[in-house]
PDB file of C-alpha atoms in Angstrom:
ATOM      1  CA  MET N 187     -19.116 -34.805  38.935  1.00 29.00           C
ATOM      2  CA  ASP N 188     -18.630 -31.899  40.261  1.00 32.00           C
ATOM      3  CA  VAL N 189     -19.376 -29.534  38.498  1.00 31.00           C
ATOM      4  CA  LEU N 190     -22.635 -30.986  38.357  1.00 33.00           C
ATOM      5  CA  GLN N 191     -23.357 -31.044  41.749  1.00 36.00           C
ATOM      6  CA  GLU N 192     -21.434 -27.171  41.421  1.00 39.00           C
ATOM      7  CA  ILE N 193     -24.226 -25.657  39.335  1.00 44.00           C
ATOM      8  CA  ASN N 194     -26.143 -28.050  41.550  1.00 60.00           C
ATOM      9  CA  PHE N 195     -28.972 -27.560  38.840  1.00 73.00           C
ATOM     10  CA  GLY N 196     -31.372 -30.232  40.723  1.00 83.00           C
ATOM     11  CA  GLU N 197     -31.768 -27.320  43.322  1.00 80.00           C
ATOM     12  CA  THR N 198     -32.679 -24.902  39.982  1.00 83.00           C
ATOM     13  CA  ILE N 199     -35.765 -27.925  38.600  1.00 89.00           C
ATOM     14  CA  LYS N 200     -37.441 -28.179  42.740  1.00 89.00           C
ATOM     15  CA  LYS N 201     -37.652 -24.216  42.719  1.00 85.00           C
ATOM     16  CA  ILE N 202     -39.348 -24.168  39.257  1.00 88.00           C
ATOM     17  CA  ARG N 203     -41.199 -26.599  39.957  1.00 91.00           C
ATOM     18  CA  LYS N 204     -42.336 -25.384  43.029  1.00 90.00           C
ATOM     19  CA  GLU N 205     -42.765 -22.058  41.067  1.00 86.00           C
ATOM     20  CA  GLN N 206     -45.038 -23.412  38.328  1.00 89.00           C
ATOM     21  CA  ASN N 207     -47.302 -25.260  40.999  1.00 89.00           C
ATOM     22  CA  MET N 208     -46.239 -28.167  40.026  1.00 91.00           C
ATOM     23  CA  THR N 209     -46.104 -31.361  41.896  1.00 93.00           C
ATOM     24  CA  GLN N 210     -43.005 -33.842  41.175  1.00 93.00           C
ATOM     25  CA  LYS N 211     -45.711 -36.916  40.268  1.00 91.00           C
ATOM     26  CA  MET N 212     -46.812 -33.743  37.600  1.00 92.00           C
ATOM     27  CA  LEU N 213     -43.056 -33.299  36.645  1.00 93.00           C
ATOM     28  CA  SER N 214     -42.175 -36.982  36.133  1.00 90.00           C
ATOM     29  CA  GLN N 215     -45.106 -38.394  34.541  1.00 88.00           C
ATOM     30  CA  GLY N 216     -44.118 -40.092  31.626  1.00 83.00           C
ATOM     31  CA  ILE N 217     -40.002 -38.646  32.012  1.00 87.00           C
ATOM     32  CA  CYS N 218     -38.655 -41.204  34.917  1.00 85.00           C
ATOM     33  CA  ALA N 219     -39.877 -43.109  38.459  1.00 85.00           C
ATOM     34  CA  GLN N 220     -41.049 -39.960  41.005  1.00 90.00           C
ATOM     35  CA  SER N 221     -38.621 -41.039  42.444  1.00 88.00           C
ATOM     36  CA  VAL N 222     -35.274 -40.704  40.157  1.00 86.00           C
ATOM     37  CA  LEU N 223     -37.026 -37.167  39.957  1.00 91.00           C
ATOM     38  CA  SER N 224     -36.377 -37.075  44.004  1.00 90.00           C
ATOM     39  CA  ARG N 225     -32.958 -38.169  43.936  1.00 85.00           C
ATOM     40  CA  ILE N 226     -31.869 -35.508  40.494  1.00 86.00           C
ATOM     41  CA  GLU N 227     -33.662 -33.089  42.322  1.00 88.00           C
ATOM     42  CA  ASN N 228     -31.796 -34.063  46.275  1.00 84.00           C
ATOM     43  CA  GLY N 229     -28.512 -33.579  44.372  1.00 77.00           C
ATOM     44  CA  ILE N 230     -28.234 -37.917  44.780  1.00 78.00           C
ATOM     45  CA  GLU N 231     -28.356 -38.560  41.204  1.00 76.00           C
ATOM     46  CA  VAL N 232     -27.448 -36.797  37.605  1.00 71.00           C
ATOM     47  CA  PRO N 233     -30.014 -37.981  34.607  1.00 74.00           C
ATOM     48  CA  ASN N 234     -29.575 -38.785  30.863  1.00 71.00           C
ATOM     49  CA  VAL N 235     -29.416 -35.646  28.121  1.00 69.00           C
ATOM     50  CA  ILE N 236     -32.668 -36.813  27.598  1.00 75.00           C
ATOM     51  CA  VAL N 237     -34.186 -37.321  30.754  1.00 81.00           C
ATOM     52  CA  LEU N 238     -33.133 -33.766  31.511  1.00 82.00           C
ATOM     53  CA  GLN N 239     -34.260 -32.771  28.117  1.00 80.00           C
ATOM     54  CA  GLN N 240     -37.562 -34.347  29.254  1.00 85.00           C
ATOM     55  CA  ILE N 241     -37.769 -31.971  31.849  1.00 90.00           C
ATOM     56  CA  CYS N 242     -36.861 -28.676  30.233  1.00 87.00           C
ATOM     57  CA  GLN N 243     -39.903 -29.005  28.252  1.00 86.00           C
ATOM     58  CA  ARG N 244     -42.274 -29.433  30.242  1.00 90.00           C
ATOM     59  CA  LEU N 245     -40.607 -26.500  32.780  1.00 89.00           C
ATOM     60  CA  ASN N 246     -40.842 -24.121  29.476  1.00 85.00           C
ATOM     61  CA  ILE N 247     -36.680 -23.488  30.007  1.00 83.00           C
ATOM     62  CA  THR N 248     -34.034 -24.339  28.043  1.00 78.00           C
ATOM     63  CA  MET N 249     -31.138 -27.092  29.675  1.00 74.00           C
ATOM     64  CA  ASP N 250     -28.414 -23.740  28.850  1.00 70.00           C
ATOM     65  CA  LYS N 251     -30.538 -22.080  31.914  1.00 69.00           C
ATOM     66  CA  LEU N 252     -31.334 -25.115  33.212  1.00 71.00           C
ATOM     67  CA  LEU N 253     -27.260 -25.530  33.874  1.00 63.00           C
ATOM     68  CA  TYR N 254     -25.809 -22.083  34.030  1.00 61.00           C
ATOM     69  CA  SER N 255     -27.772 -20.048  36.079  1.00 55.00           C
ATOM     70  CA  GLN N 256     -28.593 -19.380  39.631  1.00 54.00           C
ATOM     71  CA  PRO N 257     -31.852 -20.029  40.739  1.00 55.00           C
ATOM     72  CA  SER N 258     -32.169 -15.807  41.761  1.00 64.00           C
ATOM     73  CA  GLU N 259     -31.733 -15.017  38.345  1.00 63.00           C
ATOM     74  CA  ILE N 260     -34.012 -16.922  37.514  1.00 61.00           C
ATOM     75  CA  GLN N 261     -36.584 -15.850  39.492  1.00 65.00           C
ATOM     76  CA  GLN N 262     -35.940 -12.359  38.950  1.00 75.00           C
ATOM     77  CA  ILE N 263     -35.624 -12.310  34.995  1.00 77.00           C
ATOM     78  CA  ASN N 264     -38.607 -15.020  34.442  1.00 74.00           C
ATOM     79  CA  ALA N 265     -40.482 -12.077  36.675  1.00 78.00           C
ATOM     80  CA  LEU N 266     -39.927  -9.199  34.735  1.00 87.00           C
ATOM     81  CA  PHE N 267     -40.361 -10.936  32.143  1.00 88.00           C
ATOM     82  CA  LEU N 268     -44.180 -12.438  32.731  1.00 84.00           C
ATOM     83  CA  ARG N 269     -44.937  -9.088  34.138  1.00 90.00           C
ATOM     84  CA  ILE N 270     -43.698  -7.555  29.720  1.00 93.00           C
ATOM     85  CA  HIS N 271     -44.909  -9.838  28.341  1.00 92.00           C
ATOM     86  CA  TYR N 272     -48.869  -9.573  30.838  1.00 91.00           C
ATOM     87  CA  HIS N 273     -48.584  -6.741  29.583  1.00 95.00           C
ATOM     88  CA  LEU N 274     -47.809  -7.826  25.895  1.00 95.00           C
ATOM     89  CA  ILE N 275     -50.726  -9.612  26.054  1.00 92.00           C
ATOM     90  CA  HIS N 276     -53.364  -6.739  26.450  1.00 92.00           C
ATOM     91  CA  GLN N 277     -51.491  -5.367  24.343  1.00 94.00           C
ATOM     92  CA  ASN N 278     -50.432  -2.392  26.848  1.00 96.00           C
ATOM     93  CA  TYR N 279     -46.968  -1.636  24.816  1.00 97.00           C
ATOM     94  CA  GLN N 280     -46.464   1.724  26.463  1.00 96.00           C
ATOM     95  CA  GLN N 281     -46.194  -0.778  29.817  1.00 96.00           C
ATOM     96  CA  MET N 282     -43.991  -2.589  28.049  1.00 96.00           C
ATOM     97  CA  GLU N 283     -41.679   0.536  27.401  1.00 95.00           C
ATOM     98  CA  GLN N 284     -40.733   1.731  30.461  1.00 93.00           C
ATOM     99  CA  LEU N 285     -40.819  -1.479  31.806  1.00 93.00           C
ATOM    100  CA  LEU N 286     -37.670  -2.670  29.722  1.00 93.00           C
ATOM    101  CA  GLU N 287     -36.291   0.931  29.568  1.00 89.00           C
ATOM    102  CA  SER N 288     -36.585   1.339  33.302  1.00 77.00           C
ATOM    103  CA  SER N 289     -34.700  -2.433  34.783  1.00 67.00           C
ATOM    104  CA  SER N 290     -31.627  -2.627  32.759  1.00 76.00           C
ATOM    105  CA  LEU N 291     -32.447  -5.935  31.583  1.00 80.00           C
ATOM    106  CA  THR N 292     -30.079  -6.175  28.868  1.00 82.00           C
ATOM    107  CA  GLU N 293     -27.582  -5.878  32.523  1.00 78.00           C
ATOM    108  CA  HIS N 294     -28.419  -9.184  34.248  1.00 77.00           C
ATOM    109  CA  LEU N 295     -28.937 -10.662  30.227  1.00 80.00           C
ATOM    110  CA  TYR N 296     -26.248 -13.297  29.299  1.00 74.00           C
ATOM    111  CA  LEU N 297     -28.370 -16.316  27.401  1.00 73.00           C
ATOM    112  CA  ASP N 298     -29.196 -16.416  24.075  1.00 82.00           C
ATOM    113  CA  THR N 299     -33.405 -17.275  25.341  1.00 81.00           C
ATOM    114  CA  ASP N 300     -32.960 -14.536  27.288  1.00 84.00           C
ATOM    115  CA  LEU N 301     -31.545 -11.597  24.770  1.00 89.00           C
ATOM    116  CA  GLN N 302     -34.108 -13.170  22.776  1.00 92.00           C
ATOM    117  CA  LEU N 303     -37.415 -11.785  24.399  1.00 92.00           C
ATOM    118  CA  TYR N 304     -36.030  -9.186  25.008  1.00 95.00           C
ATOM    119  CA  TYR N 305     -35.586  -7.656  21.410  1.00 97.00           C
ATOM    120  CA  TYR N 306     -38.747  -9.657  20.998  1.00 97.00           C
ATOM    121  CA  TYR N 307     -40.764  -6.896  23.305  1.00 97.00           C
ATOM    122  CA  LEU N 308     -38.195  -4.245  21.742  1.00 97.00           C
ATOM    123  CA  GLY N 309     -39.326  -4.704  18.693  1.00 98.00           C
ATOM    124  CA  SER N 310     -42.940  -4.636  19.380  1.00 98.00           C
ATOM    125  CA  CYS N 311     -43.146  -1.543  20.945  1.00 98.00           C
ATOM    126  CA  GLU N 312     -41.377  -0.201  17.796  1.00 98.00           C
ATOM    127  CA  PHE N 313     -43.679  -1.285  16.200  1.00 98.00           C
ATOM    128  CA  PHE N 314     -46.886  -0.825  16.967  1.00 97.00           C
ATOM    129  CA  LEU N 315     -46.166   1.687  19.565  1.00 98.00           C
ATOM    130  CA  TYR N 316     -44.000   3.900  16.808  1.00 97.00           C
ATOM    131  CA  ASP N 317     -44.413   2.759  13.622  1.00 97.00           C
ATOM    132  CA  ALA N 318     -40.900   2.794  13.406  1.00 98.00           C
ATOM    133  CA  HIS N 319     -40.631  -0.356  11.012  1.00 98.00           C
ATOM    134  CA  ASP N 320     -37.482  -0.064  10.029  1.00 98.00           C
ATOM    135  CA  ALA N 321     -36.340  -0.508  14.071  1.00 98.00           C
ATOM    136  CA  ALA N 322     -38.804  -2.973  14.867  1.00 98.00           C
ATOM    137  CA  ILE N 323     -37.191  -4.726  11.644  1.00 98.00           C
ATOM    138  CA  GLN N 324     -33.663  -4.176  13.289  1.00 98.00           C
ATOM    139  CA  SER N 325     -34.488  -5.217  16.998  1.00 98.00           C
ATOM    140  CA  LEU N 326     -36.861  -8.628  15.984  1.00 98.00           C
ATOM    141  CA  LYS N 327     -34.423 -10.370  13.225  1.00 98.00           C
ATOM    142  CA  LYS N 328     -31.958  -9.481  15.904  1.00 97.00           C
ATOM    143  CA  GLY N 329     -33.435 -11.720  18.485  1.00 97.00           C
ATOM    144  CA  LEU N 330     -33.975 -14.531  15.531  1.00 97.00           C
ATOM    145  CA  SER N 331     -31.004 -14.178  15.226  1.00 96.00           C
ATOM    146  CA  TYR N 332     -30.068 -16.319  18.604  1.00 92.00           C
ATOM    147  CA  THR N 333     -30.943 -18.553  18.120  1.00 89.00           C
ATOM    148  CA  TYR N 334     -32.624 -19.301  14.316  1.00 92.00           C
ATOM    149  CA  THR N 335     -30.663 -20.424  11.324  1.00 89.00           C
ATOM    150  CA  LYS N 336     -31.926 -21.539   8.199  1.00 86.00           C
ATOM    151  CA  GLY N 337     -33.559 -24.443   7.554  1.00 83.00           C
ATOM    152  CA  LYS N 338     -33.595 -25.715  11.066  1.00 81.00           C
ATOM    153  CA  ASN N 339     -35.858 -27.881  12.252  1.00 80.00           C
ATOM    154  CA  ASN N 340     -37.465 -28.230  15.929  1.00 82.00           C
ATOM    155  CA  VAL N 341     -38.355 -23.952  15.261  1.00 89.00           C
ATOM    156  CA  SER N 342     -39.476 -22.579  18.717  1.00 88.00           C
ATOM    157  CA  ALA N 343     -42.721 -20.892  19.797  1.00 90.00           C
ATOM    158  CA  ILE N 344     -41.068 -17.542  20.892  1.00 93.00           C
ATOM    159  CA  GLU N 345     -39.270 -18.616  16.897  1.00 95.00           C
ATOM    160  CA  ILE N 346     -42.137 -18.509  14.711  1.00 96.00           C
ATOM    161  CA  GLN N 347     -43.532 -15.357  16.713  1.00 97.00           C
ATOM    162  CA  LEU N 348     -40.463 -12.912  16.118  1.00 98.00           C
ATOM    163  CA  MET N 349     -41.166 -15.001  11.825  1.00 98.00           C
ATOM    164  CA  SER N 350     -44.468 -13.540  12.270  1.00 98.00           C
ATOM    165  CA  CYS N 351     -44.400 -10.099  13.684  1.00 98.00           C
ATOM    166  CA  LEU N 352     -41.702  -9.607  11.281  1.00 98.00           C
ATOM    167  CA  GLY N 353     -44.251 -10.662   8.208  1.00 98.00           C
ATOM    168  CA  ARG N 354     -46.798  -7.920  10.121  1.00 98.00           C
ATOM    169  CA  VAL N 355     -43.716  -4.972   9.909  1.00 98.00           C
ATOM    170  CA  PHE N 356     -42.267  -5.978   6.615  1.00 98.00           C
ATOM    171  CA  GLY N 357     -45.800  -5.916   5.047  1.00 98.00           C
ATOM    172  CA  SER N 358     -46.945  -2.352   7.144  1.00 98.00           C
ATOM    173  CA  ALA N 359     -43.912  -1.523   5.393  1.00 98.00           C
ATOM    174  CA  GLY N 360     -45.495  -2.171   1.821  1.00 97.00           C
ATOM    175  CA  ASN N 361     -42.516  -5.193   1.533  1.00 98.00           C
ATOM    176  CA  ASN N 362     -44.735  -7.717   0.237  1.00 98.00           C
ATOM    177  CA  GLU N 363     -42.159 -10.261  -0.825  1.00 98.00           C
ATOM    178  CA  GLN N 364     -40.277  -9.903   3.352  1.00 98.00           C
ATOM    179  CA  ALA N 365     -43.737 -10.263   4.252  1.00 98.00           C
ATOM    180  CA  THR N 366     -44.441 -13.174   2.747  1.00 98.00           C
ATOM    181  CA  HIS N 367     -41.678 -15.307   2.830  1.00 98.00           C
ATOM    182  CA  TYR N 368     -41.570 -14.056   7.432  1.00 98.00           C
ATOM    183  CA  LEU N 369     -45.358 -14.985   7.206  1.00 98.00           C
ATOM    184  CA  ASN N 370     -45.726 -18.417   5.175  1.00 98.00           C
ATOM    185  CA  LEU N 371     -42.125 -20.070   7.568  1.00 97.00           C
ATOM    186  CA  ALA N 372     -44.241 -19.151  10.361  1.00 97.00           C
ATOM    187  CA  TYR N 373     -46.899 -20.470   9.277  1.00 97.00           C
ATOM    188  CA  ALA N 374     -45.141 -23.319   7.916  1.00 96.00           C
ATOM    189  CA  SER N 375     -43.287 -23.620  10.780  1.00 95.00           C
ATOM    190  CA  LEU N 376     -46.593 -24.000  13.445  1.00 95.00           C
ATOM    191  CA  GLN N 377     -48.086 -26.723  11.055  1.00 92.00           C
ATOM    192  CA  SER N 378     -45.080 -28.826  12.784  1.00 89.00           C
ATOM    193  CA  LEU N 379     -44.870 -27.348  16.573  1.00 87.00           C
ATOM    194  CA  PRO N 380     -45.030 -29.889  18.682  1.00 81.00           C
ATOM    195  CA  ILE N 381     -47.198 -30.012  21.098  1.00 80.00           C
ATOM    196  CA  GLU N 382     -45.359 -29.499  24.047  1.00 70.00           C
ATOM    197  CA  SER N 383     -44.956 -26.857  22.787  1.00 75.00           C
ATOM    198  CA  MET N 384     -48.081 -24.860  21.537  1.00 82.00           C
ATOM    199  CA  ARG N 385     -49.073 -21.853  23.490  1.00 84.00           C
ATOM    200  CA  PHE N 386     -52.793 -19.990  23.152  1.00 88.00           C
ATOM    201  CA  GLU N 387     -50.475 -17.284  21.880  1.00 91.00           C
ATOM    202  CA  LEU N 388     -50.069 -18.126  18.580  1.00 95.00           C
ATOM    203  CA  SER N 389     -53.155 -17.556  17.914  1.00 96.00           C
ATOM    204  CA  LYS N 390     -52.096 -14.122  16.324  1.00 97.00           C
ATOM    205  CA  VAL N 391     -49.663 -16.047  13.972  1.00 98.00           C
ATOM    206  CA  PHE N 392     -52.965 -17.040  12.415  1.00 98.00           C
ATOM    207  CA  TYR N 393     -54.139 -13.555  12.401  1.00 98.00           C
ATOM    208  CA  ASN N 394     -51.306 -12.035  10.939  1.00 98.00           C
ATOM    209  CA  PHE N 395     -51.222 -14.338   7.700  1.00 98.00           C
ATOM    210  CA  GLY N 396     -54.935 -13.948   6.779  1.00 98.00           C
ATOM    211  CA  SER N 397     -54.973  -9.967   7.806  1.00 98.00           C
ATOM    212  CA  PHE N 398     -51.957  -9.714   4.858  1.00 98.00           C
ATOM    213  CA  LEU N 399     -53.420 -12.647   2.846  1.00 98.00           C
ATOM    214  CA  PHE N 400     -56.821 -10.057   3.034  1.00 98.00           C
ATOM    215  CA  GLY N 401     -54.456  -7.728   2.377  1.00 98.00           C
ATOM    216  CA  ILE N 402     -53.556  -8.262  -1.310  1.00 98.00           C
ATOM    217  CA  GLU N 403     -56.589  -9.670  -1.625  1.00 97.00           C
ATOM    218  CA  GLU N 404     -55.624 -13.350  -1.658  1.00 98.00           C
ATOM    219  CA  ASP N 405     -59.436 -13.932  -0.133  1.00 98.00           C
ATOM    220  CA  GLU N 406     -59.736 -17.684   0.043  1.00 97.00           C
ATOM    221  CA  LYS N 407     -56.584 -18.693   1.525  1.00 98.00           C
ATOM    222  CA  ALA N 408     -56.945 -15.085   4.097  1.00 98.00           C
ATOM    223  CA  LEU N 409     -60.481 -17.197   5.284  1.00 98.00           C
ATOM    224  CA  GLU N 410     -58.768 -20.025   5.981  1.00 98.00           C
ATOM    225  CA  VAL N 411     -56.303 -19.182   8.295  1.00 98.00           C
ATOM    226  CA  ALA N 412     -58.347 -17.207   9.740  1.00 98.00           C
ATOM    227  CA  GLU N 413     -60.709 -19.787  10.549  1.00 98.00           C
ATOM    228  CA  GLN N 414     -58.303 -21.888  11.217  1.00 97.00           C
ATOM    229  CA  GLY N 415     -56.826 -19.030  13.943  1.00 97.00           C
ATOM    230  CA  ILE N 416     -60.736 -19.347  15.422  1.00 97.00           C
ATOM    231  CA  LEU N 417     -60.190 -23.250  15.933  1.00 96.00           C
ATOM    232  CA  TRP N 418     -57.149 -22.649  17.109  1.00 93.00           C
ATOM    233  CA  ALA N 419     -58.040 -20.226  19.719  1.00 93.00           C
ATOM    234  CA  GLN N 420     -61.330 -22.596  20.566  1.00 92.00           C
ATOM    235  CA  GLN N 421     -59.578 -25.299  21.088  1.00 90.00           C
ATOM    236  CA  ARG N 422     -57.214 -23.576  24.055  1.00 87.00           C
ATOM    237  CA  SER N 423     -60.221 -22.357  25.501  1.00 88.00           C
ATOM    238  CA  SER N 424     -58.673 -18.947  24.218  1.00 90.00           C
ATOM    239  CA  TYR N 425     -59.842 -15.180  23.792  1.00 93.00           C
ATOM    240  CA  TYR N 426     -56.911 -13.818  22.704  1.00 94.00           C
ATOM    241  CA  TYR N 427     -56.717 -12.475  19.279  1.00 96.00           C
ATOM    242  CA  LEU N 428     -60.312 -13.954  19.029  1.00 96.00           C
ATOM    243  CA  GLU N 429     -62.218 -11.225  18.591  1.00 97.00           C
ATOM    244  CA  GLU N 430     -59.555  -9.712  15.510  1.00 97.00           C
ATOM    245  CA  LEU N 431     -60.307 -12.803  14.241  1.00 98.00           C
ATOM    246  CA  PHE N 432     -63.917 -12.749  13.631  1.00 98.00           C
ATOM    247  CA  SER N 433     -63.869  -9.288  12.622  1.00 98.00           C
ATOM    248  CA  LEU N 434     -61.371 -10.192  10.350  1.00 98.00           C
ATOM    249  CA  CYS N 435     -63.623 -12.915   8.726  1.00 98.00           C
ATOM    250  CA  GLY N 436     -66.015 -10.627   9.440  1.00 98.00           C
ATOM    251  CA  LYS N 437     -64.730  -8.945   6.301  1.00 98.00           C
ATOM    252  CA  ILE N 438     -63.384 -11.781   4.173  1.00 98.00           C
ATOM    253  CA  CYS N 439     -67.593 -13.146   3.907  1.00 98.00           C
ATOM    254  CA  LYS N 440     -68.123  -9.216   2.838  1.00 98.00           C
ATOM    255  CA  ARG N 441     -65.762  -9.086   0.091  1.00 98.00           C
ATOM    256  CA  ILE N 442     -66.872 -12.303  -0.975  1.00 97.00           C
ATOM    257  CA  GLY N 443     -71.211 -11.711  -1.675  1.00 98.00           C
ATOM    258  CA  LEU N 444     -71.236 -14.235   2.077  1.00 97.00           C
ATOM    259  CA  VAL N 445     -73.598 -12.276   3.454  1.00 97.00           C
ATOM    260  CA  GLU N 446     -75.215 -13.777   6.390  1.00 97.00           C
ATOM    261  CA  GLU N 447     -71.684 -15.667   7.205  1.00 97.00           C
ATOM    262  CA  ALA N 448     -69.618 -12.176   7.601  1.00 98.00           C
ATOM    263  CA  LYS N 449     -73.344 -11.348  10.029  1.00 98.00           C
ATOM    264  CA  GLU N 450     -72.239 -14.326  12.214  1.00 98.00           C
ATOM    265  CA  TYR N 451     -68.798 -13.902  12.598  1.00 98.00           C
ATOM    266  CA  MET N 452     -68.670 -10.490  12.915  1.00 98.00           C
ATOM    267  CA  ASP N 453     -71.937  -9.974  16.033  1.00 97.00           C
ATOM    268  CA  LEU N 454     -69.439 -13.163  17.528  1.00 97.00           C
ATOM    269  CA  SER N 455     -66.475 -10.503  17.068  1.00 97.00           C
ATOM    270  CA  HIS N 456     -68.382  -8.229  18.370  1.00 95.00           C
ATOM    271  CA  CYS N 457     -69.434 -10.119  21.840  1.00 94.00           C
ATOM    272  CA  ILE N 458     -65.858 -10.950  22.463  1.00 92.00           C
ATOM    273  CA  GLN N 459     -65.542  -7.129  22.137  1.00 89.00           C
ATOM    274  CA  LYS N 460     -67.592  -7.271  25.522  1.00 84.00           C
ATOM    275  CA  ILE N 461     -66.336  -9.895  27.302  1.00 79.00           C
ATOM    276  CA  ARG N 462     -63.061  -8.935  27.131  1.00 67.00           C
TER     277      ARG N 462
END
């Protein structure tokens, strides 16, 4: 009990909850009574492991981060990662690289999940900025290795993104065997991802897989994957990679002779481009 009080994760839960503009009612709903959450946050009650896991999932943090990080460290690291992630979403890889280099970020990371994110961002920069396949593959594999083992159940969203990015890099490097392996693995893992872990950024997984299939002329499968990606993005009211997915569908339809469908998809792609 003294160890748990020393860690003081109740205070950390409260701080992260408020940073995410979440009320006690919102966080506790379906997990525990609001009064129980209040006692946890005030250090009066210690939750069991199941409740703690559910709280972490809803806050989108890992249990190790909750238990072993100080609130100020969580705040600083998350703030920096949010800035880097913003640039990733907007494909501002130069700004990403500047933040990764200028922040001495690795000196302040000790959790596997944080290091995993770092190498995902680094590998993305190495690929999209410099087309440095070997360096990107090394970084992305290192990031994946922190938490993923072959045959693992309950693959996380970031692990799926790492697999998908690895597949894209291998495909760009001409290694179709490894590209197929990682892209299929990412796609299959995405299908079994819990609803609470689904993020709009995962529409990129559909694009990476669909564009690779188009490149190796598996047009029917490519169109199926790309259209699933469009539906995924629309269900989440997201424009992320939607323009690229519409464009990909247009190219596929044109090649297989669906002229009207191709024009419709390309028109939609242009519309998204104007909105963005």
